[in-house]
């Protein structure tokens, strides 16, 4: 576990580089890859979520943000499964380690640690870029923490009709190949979900509709991935969109499982697999055209609105997205508390 690594899921308006680019009028729309990918793949989502949009006076620039106290940065587990994790504690799960919130925390922890563990530790192999990490402050660091190994790539997408999107994307590593040279990659971890713990721990047989990764990953990896594509369609599509936005050559997916079903703190990496993001997008039926079409539609909608603050919200009970106009000081109390 990477105890001394600091991760920075900084929202758009708190990013000093995006602030500088906005002052220089480098774009008309500003967002992070996580927010853009979330909106691009949102038709697949099943849980409620919300994103804050600010339209600035004068320039009319749009900033897409997440709320500080939202669950936006936590991954979901089996969100699109026919049988979602129950929010209530089961009889065989008195500590509630299989509730959606705890599973999301566990999945996020696995994902962050996986992205660091697959890298070689040698400082001679580490690639440094021209500018330092914009979120790491050496003076505020008093706990021997260091920033997680990640490269921020700021990209501009011109969609025409005065729509220039400036986006902060992330790259998690470089794959060195003699034939192709250095290739940039993103890294994500899928974690095995134990639906009903007692049967699985006693007879080693997973519940209906689930596959035992330890038995099937080597012989039937395609079947394991197909099950994950069904149960985590939104999460995988979002990762693919983030990799495409970052222009990564490769996307590395790890298959992570608990050492013991009842312990959510210790895990094993059972296998890893490389995919090319655009080929994987075809595999998960994700169309780049529809991704950008969703953003063009949303941006056009906000461009027709007066300046102010808006909230995009997914309805918790049905697949409907709603947009609300809110007062300018909404959510500011959360920032003050932070």
Short mmCIF file of C-alpha atoms in Angstrom, two decimals:
data_model
loop_
_atom_site.label_atom_id
_atom_site.label_comp_id
_atom_site.label_asym_id
_atom_site.label_seq_id
_atom_site.Cartn_x
_atom_site.Cartn_y
_atom_site.Cartn_z
CA UNK A 1 0.00 0.00 0.00
CA UNK A 2 1.31 3.45 -0.94
CA UNK A 3 1.01 5.22 2.39
CA UNK A 4 3.23 8.19 1.50
CA UNK A 5 1.68 9.07 -1.88
CA UNK A 6 -0.59 12.09 -2.18
CA UNK A 7 -3.33 12.09 -4.83
CA UNK A 8 -4.88 15.32 -6.06
CA UNK A 9 -8.43 15.05 -7.42
CA UNK A 10 -8.56 18.85 -7.82
CA UNK A 11 -11.64 20.36 -9.41
CA UNK A 12 -11.48 22.69 -12.42
CA UNK A 13 -11.72 26.11 -10.74
CA UNK A 14 -9.05 25.20 -8.13
CA UNK A 15 -6.49 24.31 -10.82
CA UNK A 16 -3.91 27.14 -11.11
CA UNK A 17 -2.90 26.07 -14.64
CA UNK A 18 -6.49 26.16 -15.91
CA UNK A 19 -6.92 29.53 -14.21
CA UNK A 20 -3.88 30.86 -16.11
CA UNK A 21 -5.15 29.41 -19.41
CA UNK A 22 -8.59 30.96 -18.81
CA UNK A 23 -7.05 34.40 -18.19
CA UNK A 24 -5.14 34.01 -21.49
CA UNK A 25 -8.44 33.18 -23.27
CA UNK A 26 -7.10 29.82 -24.42
CA UNK A 27 -10.59 28.27 -24.46
CA UNK A 28 -14.30 28.80 -23.93
CA UNK A 29 -14.98 25.65 -21.89
CA UNK A 30 -12.83 24.32 -19.02
CA UNK A 31 -13.04 20.93 -17.28
CA UNK A 32 -11.04 17.96 -16.01
CA UNK A 33 -10.88 14.60 -17.78
CA UNK A 34 -12.89 12.93 -14.99
CA UNK A 35 -15.75 15.44 -15.35
CA UNK A 36 -15.71 15.38 -19.16
CA UNK A 37 -15.56 11.57 -19.30
CA UNK A 38 -18.36 11.38 -16.72
CA UNK A 39 -20.66 13.52 -18.86
CA UNK A 40 -19.63 11.81 -22.10
CA UNK A 41 -20.60 8.38 -20.75
CA UNK A 42 -23.42 9.44 -18.39
CA UNK A 43 -26.20 7.56 -20.31
CA UNK A 44 -24.72 4.38 -18.77
CA UNK A 45 -24.87 5.64 -15.17
CA UNK A 46 -27.33 4.14 -12.68
CA UNK A 47 -26.50 6.01 -9.45
CA UNK A 48 -27.36 9.71 -8.93
CA UNK A 49 -24.62 12.33 -9.41
CA UNK A 50 -24.32 16.08 -9.87
CA UNK A 51 -21.94 18.51 -11.58
CA UNK A 52 -21.78 22.28 -11.09
CA UNK A 53 -21.49 24.55 -14.15
CA UNK A 54 -20.50 28.22 -13.92
CA UNK A 55 -20.98 30.66 -16.78
CA UNK A 56 -18.75 33.69 -16.27
CA UNK A 57 -19.92 37.24 -16.99
CA UNK A 58 -18.34 38.97 -19.96
CA UNK A 59 -16.44 36.16 -21.65
CA UNK A 60 -19.25 33.64 -21.19
CA UNK A 61 -16.64 30.95 -20.43
CA UNK A 62 -18.03 27.72 -18.97
CA UNK A 63 -16.41 25.92 -16.03
CA UNK A 64 -17.54 22.38 -15.21
CA UNK A 65 -16.87 21.53 -11.54
CA UNK A 66 -17.62 18.87 -8.96
CA UNK A 67 -18.83 19.64 -5.45
CA UNK A 68 -16.26 19.21 -2.67
CA UNK A 69 -18.53 17.08 -0.50
CA UNK A 70 -19.88 14.87 -3.30
CA UNK A 71 -19.04 11.21 -3.95
CA UNK A 72 -17.80 12.09 -7.44
CA UNK A 73 -14.20 10.92 -6.94
CA UNK A 74 -15.20 7.52 -5.52
CA UNK A 75 -15.50 4.63 -7.93
CA UNK A 76 -18.67 2.58 -8.01
CA UNK A 77 -18.86 -1.22 -7.83
CA UNK A 78 -21.39 -3.25 -9.85
CA UNK A 79 -23.35 -0.08 -10.59
CA UNK A 80 -24.93 -1.47 -13.76
CA UNK A 81 -25.42 -5.02 -12.46
CA UNK A 82 -28.88 -6.59 -12.28
CA UNK A 83 -28.18 -7.05 -8.56
CA UNK A 84 -26.53 -3.93 -7.16
CA UNK A 85 -24.78 -3.97 -3.76
CA UNK A 86 -27.36 -3.50 -1.03
CA UNK A 87 -27.15 -0.28 1.03
CA UNK A 88 -28.29 -2.29 4.08
CA UNK A 89 -25.97 -4.46 6.15
CA UNK A 90 -26.54 -8.15 5.46
CA UNK A 91 -26.69 -10.79 8.21
CA UNK A 92 -23.36 -12.19 7.05
CA UNK A 93 -21.87 -8.68 6.81
CA UNK A 94 -22.34 -7.02 10.24
CA UNK A 95 -19.62 -4.42 9.55
CA UNK A 96 -21.23 -3.33 6.29
CA UNK A 97 -18.10 -3.83 4.18
CA UNK A 98 -20.24 -4.70 1.14
CA UNK A 99 -22.43 -1.58 1.15
CA UNK A 100 -22.04 0.71 -1.92
CA UNK A 101 -20.20 3.40 0.08
CA UNK A 102 -17.64 1.01 1.60
CA UNK A 103 -17.15 -0.82 -1.70
CA UNK A 104 -16.60 2.52 -3.45
CA UNK A 105 -13.97 3.52 -0.90
CA UNK A 106 -12.26 0.14 -1.28
CA UNK A 107 -12.34 0.31 -5.09
CA UNK A 108 -10.88 3.83 -5.08
CA UNK A 109 -8.10 2.75 -2.71
CA UNK A 110 -7.30 -0.27 -4.92
CA UNK A 111 -7.27 1.90 -8.03
CA UNK A 112 -4.87 4.47 -6.54
CA UNK A 113 -2.49 1.88 -5.12
CA UNK A 114 -2.53 -0.16 -8.33
CA UNK A 115 -1.50 2.88 -10.38
CA UNK A 116 1.60 3.27 -8.17
CA UNK A 117 2.51 -0.40 -7.65
CA UNK A 118 2.85 -1.22 -11.35
CA UNK A 119 5.57 1.43 -11.79
CA UNK A 120 9.29 0.74 -11.46
CA UNK A 121 10.79 2.50 -8.44
CA UNK A 122 14.11 3.43 -10.02
CA UNK A 123 14.57 7.23 -10.05
CA UNK A 124 16.76 6.91 -13.16
CA UNK A 125 13.76 5.62 -15.11
CA UNK A 126 11.42 8.36 -13.87
CA UNK A 127 10.52 10.90 -16.52
CA UNK A 128 10.25 14.52 -15.43
CA UNK A 129 8.42 17.18 -17.40
CA UNK A 130 9.21 20.87 -17.82
CA UNK A 131 6.78 22.07 -15.14
CA UNK A 132 6.40 20.65 -11.60
CA UNK A 133 3.20 19.20 -10.14
CA UNK A 134 0.89 22.26 -9.83
CA UNK A 135 -0.83 20.93 -6.68
CA UNK A 136 2.19 19.88 -4.62
CA UNK A 137 3.58 22.42 -2.17
CA UNK A 138 6.89 21.49 -0.54
CA UNK A 139 6.35 23.95 2.32
CA UNK A 140 3.01 22.43 3.35
CA UNK A 141 4.46 18.94 3.29
CA UNK A 142 5.35 17.99 6.86
CA UNK A 143 4.49 14.29 6.85
CA UNK A 144 7.08 12.97 4.37
CA UNK A 145 4.37 12.73 1.73
CA UNK A 146 5.23 12.93 -1.95
CA UNK A 147 2.93 13.42 -4.94
CA UNK A 148 1.77 10.26 -6.67
CA UNK A 149 3.52 9.53 -9.96
CA UNK A 150 1.21 11.10 -12.51
CA UNK A 151 1.67 13.42 -15.47
CA UNK A 152 -0.90 16.14 -16.13
CA UNK A 153 -1.44 16.86 -19.79
CA UNK A 154 -3.49 19.96 -20.61
CA UNK A 155 -5.22 19.53 -23.97
CA UNK A 156 -7.38 21.72 -26.15
CA UNK A 157 -10.21 20.38 -28.31
CA UNK A 158 -11.75 22.62 -30.97
CA UNK A 159 -15.32 21.54 -31.76
CA UNK A 160 -16.03 24.51 -34.04
CA UNK A 161 -18.80 27.09 -33.52
CA UNK A 162 -16.67 28.90 -30.93
CA UNK A 163 -16.36 25.81 -28.70
CA UNK A 164 -12.78 25.24 -27.50
CA UNK A 165 -12.56 22.80 -24.61
CA UNK A 166 -9.47 23.01 -22.38
CA UNK A 167 -9.12 19.85 -20.31
CA UNK A 168 -6.65 18.59 -17.68
CA UNK A 169 -5.95 14.92 -18.38
CA UNK A 170 -3.83 12.36 -16.51
CA UNK A 171 -1.23 9.85 -17.63
CA UNK A 172 -0.09 7.22 -15.17
CA UNK A 173 3.09 5.87 -16.72
CA UNK A 174 5.28 5.18 -19.73
CA UNK A 175 5.70 1.76 -21.33
CA UNK A 176 9.11 1.35 -22.91
CA UNK A 177 9.07 -0.85 -26.02
CA UNK A 178 12.01 -1.37 -28.35
CA UNK A 179 9.78 -1.56 -31.41
CA UNK A 180 7.43 1.35 -30.68
CA UNK A 181 9.54 3.51 -28.37
CA UNK A 182 7.95 5.16 -25.33
CA UNK A 183 4.19 4.80 -25.07
CA UNK A 184 2.04 6.71 -22.59
CA UNK A 185 -0.47 4.73 -20.57
CA UNK A 186 -3.29 5.07 -18.09
CA UNK A 187 -3.87 2.49 -15.35
CA UNK A 188 -7.06 1.38 -13.62
CA UNK A 189 -8.05 -1.50 -11.32
CA UNK A 190 -11.18 -3.62 -11.34
CA UNK A 191 -11.87 -5.27 -8.00
CA UNK A 192 -13.70 -8.55 -7.47
CA UNK A 193 -16.99 -8.05 -5.66
CA UNK A 194 -18.12 -10.71 -3.21
CA UNK A 195 -21.90 -10.58 -3.41
CA UNK A 196 -22.72 -13.15 -0.75
CA UNK A 197 -19.74 -13.74 1.48
CA UNK A 198 -20.67 -16.92 3.32
CA UNK A 199 -21.24 -19.24 0.33
CA UNK A 200 -18.12 -17.86 -1.35
CA UNK A 201 -15.88 -18.29 1.66
CA UNK A 202 -17.14 -21.76 2.60
CA UNK A 203 -17.53 -23.51 -0.77
CA UNK A 204 -15.48 -21.15 -2.96
CA UNK A 205 -18.42 -20.85 -5.32
CA UNK A 206 -19.53 -17.30 -6.22
CA UNK A 207 -23.20 -16.35 -6.25
CA UNK A 208 -25.32 -16.51 -9.41
CA UNK A 209 -24.10 -14.41 -12.35
CA UNK A 210 -20.60 -14.03 -10.91
CA UNK A 211 -17.32 -15.67 -11.88
CA UNK A 212 -14.57 -16.84 -9.54
CA UNK A 213 -11.60 -14.80 -10.77
CA UNK A 214 -8.96 -17.06 -9.23
CA UNK A 215 -10.25 -20.01 -11.25
CA UNK A 216 -11.21 -18.29 -14.50
CA UNK A 217 -8.79 -15.39 -15.07
CA UNK A 218 -6.10 -17.50 -16.75
CA UNK A 219 -8.37 -19.78 -18.76
CA UNK A 220 -11.37 -17.52 -19.45
CA UNK A 221 -10.23 -13.90 -19.14
CA UNK A 222 -12.66 -12.89 -21.89
CA UNK A 223 -15.59 -14.21 -19.85
CA UNK A 224 -14.39 -12.32 -16.75
CA UNK A 225 -14.11 -9.09 -18.75
CA UNK A 226 -17.52 -9.64 -20.36
CA UNK A 227 -19.09 -9.98 -16.89
CA UNK A 228 -17.35 -6.80 -15.76
CA UNK A 229 -18.55 -4.97 -18.88
CA UNK A 230 -22.09 -5.91 -17.92
CA UNK A 231 -21.77 -5.11 -14.20
CA UNK A 232 -19.56 -2.00 -14.48
CA UNK A 233 -20.45 -0.58 -17.90
CA UNK A 234 -20.33 3.05 -16.74
CA UNK A 235 -17.02 2.77 -14.89
CA UNK A 236 -15.23 1.04 -17.78
CA UNK A 237 -16.66 3.45 -20.37
CA UNK A 238 -15.55 6.39 -18.22
CA UNK A 239 -12.00 5.01 -17.92
CA UNK A 240 -11.88 4.49 -21.68
CA UNK A 241 -13.09 8.05 -22.32
CA UNK A 242 -10.45 9.42 -19.91
CA UNK A 243 -7.73 7.46 -21.75
CA UNK A 244 -8.92 8.79 -25.12
CA UNK A 245 -9.05 12.37 -23.79
CA UNK A 246 -5.46 12.01 -22.51
CA UNK A 247 -4.41 10.55 -25.90
CA UNK A 248 -2.89 7.56 -24.08
CA UNK A 249 -1.42 4.85 -26.31
CA UNK A 250 -2.30 2.09 -23.85
CA UNK A 251 -4.72 1.47 -21.00
CA UNK A 252 -3.66 -1.05 -18.35
CA UNK A 253 -6.42 -2.77 -16.41
CA UNK A 254 -5.65 -4.76 -13.28
CA UNK A 255 -7.83 -7.46 -11.75
CA UNK A 256 -7.66 -7.04 -7.98
CA UNK A 257 -9.25 -9.32 -5.39
CA UNK A 258 -9.43 -9.47 -1.61
CA UNK A 259 -7.00 -11.91 -0.01
CA UNK A 260 -9.86 -13.04 2.27
CA UNK A 261 -13.51 -12.22 1.39
CA UNK A 262 -14.20 -10.65 4.79
CA UNK A 263 -11.15 -8.37 4.84
CA UNK A 264 -11.55 -5.26 2.63
CA UNK A 265 -8.08 -3.92 3.44
CA UNK A 266 -5.74 -6.55 1.95
CA UNK A 267 -5.73 -7.36 -1.75
CA UNK A 268 -3.93 -9.31 -4.44
CA UNK A 269 -3.32 -8.31 -8.06
CA UNK A 270 -4.40 -11.47 -9.86
CA UNK A 271 -3.67 -10.33 -13.43
CA UNK A 272 -3.11 -7.29 -15.63
CA UNK A 273 -3.99 -6.66 -19.26
CA UNK A 274 -3.09 -3.94 -21.76
CA UNK A 275 -5.70 -2.54 -24.15
CA UNK A 276 -5.55 0.17 -26.80
CA UNK A 277 -8.16 2.76 -25.72
CA UNK A 278 -9.84 3.22 -29.10
CA UNK A 279 -10.00 -0.53 -29.75
CA UNK A 280 -11.37 -1.06 -26.24
CA UNK A 281 -13.97 1.68 -26.90
CA UNK A 282 -15.24 -0.40 -29.82
CA UNK A 283 -15.35 -3.45 -27.55
CA UNK A 284 -17.51 -1.62 -24.99
CA UNK A 285 -19.68 -0.02 -27.73
CA UNK A 286 -18.48 3.47 -26.90
CA UNK A 287 -18.69 5.85 -29.85
CA UNK A 288 -16.35 8.85 -29.89
CA UNK A 289 -18.89 10.70 -32.03
CA UNK A 290 -21.64 10.31 -29.45
CA UNK A 291 -19.20 11.27 -26.65
CA UNK A 292 -18.44 14.63 -28.26
CA UNK A 293 -22.08 14.97 -29.35
CA UNK A 294 -23.19 14.91 -25.69
CA UNK A 295 -20.69 17.64 -24.81
CA UNK A 296 -21.64 19.77 -27.83
CA UNK A 297 -25.31 19.50 -26.84
CA UNK A 298 -24.65 20.46 -23.19
CA UNK A 299 -22.30 23.33 -24.06
CA UNK A 300 -24.75 24.71 -26.64
CA UNK A 301 -27.50 24.55 -24.05
CA UNK A 302 -25.48 26.54 -21.50
CA UNK A 303 -24.28 29.06 -24.10
CA UNK A 304 -27.94 30.02 -24.61
CA UNK A 305 -28.41 30.61 -20.87
CA UNK A 306 -27.64 33.84 -18.96
CA UNK A 307 -24.47 34.01 -16.85
CA UNK A 308 -24.70 32.31 -13.46
CA UNK A 309 -24.37 28.97 -11.72
CA UNK A 310 -26.14 25.76 -12.74
CA UNK A 311 -26.30 22.17 -11.51
CA UNK A 312 -26.55 19.14 -13.77
CA UNK A 313 -28.14 16.30 -11.80
CA UNK A 314 -29.03 12.73 -12.61
CA UNK A 315 -32.39 11.69 -11.21
CA UNK A 316 -31.90 8.99 -8.53
CA UNK A 317 -34.96 7.00 -9.61
CA UNK A 318 -35.07 7.14 -13.41
CA UNK A 319 -32.58 7.71 -16.25
CA UNK A 320 -33.24 11.44 -16.60
CA UNK A 321 -30.76 14.31 -16.41
CA UNK A 322 -32.04 17.61 -15.01
CA UNK A 323 -30.46 21.07 -15.06
CA UNK A 324 -31.20 23.62 -12.34
CA UNK A 325 -30.25 27.28 -12.06
CA UNK A 326 -28.96 28.04 -8.55
CA UNK A 327 -27.84 31.24 -6.74
CA UNK A 328 -24.19 32.22 -7.25
CA UNK A 329 -23.23 31.59 -3.60
CA UNK A 330 -24.61 28.03 -3.60
CA UNK A 331 -22.03 25.49 -2.30
CA UNK A 332 -19.71 28.29 -1.10
CA UNK A 333 -20.36 27.25 2.53
CA UNK A 334 -18.78 23.87 1.74
CA UNK A 335 -15.59 25.61 0.58
CA UNK A 336 -15.48 27.74 3.74
CA UNK A 337 -15.80 24.66 5.93
CA UNK A 338 -12.95 23.00 4.09
#
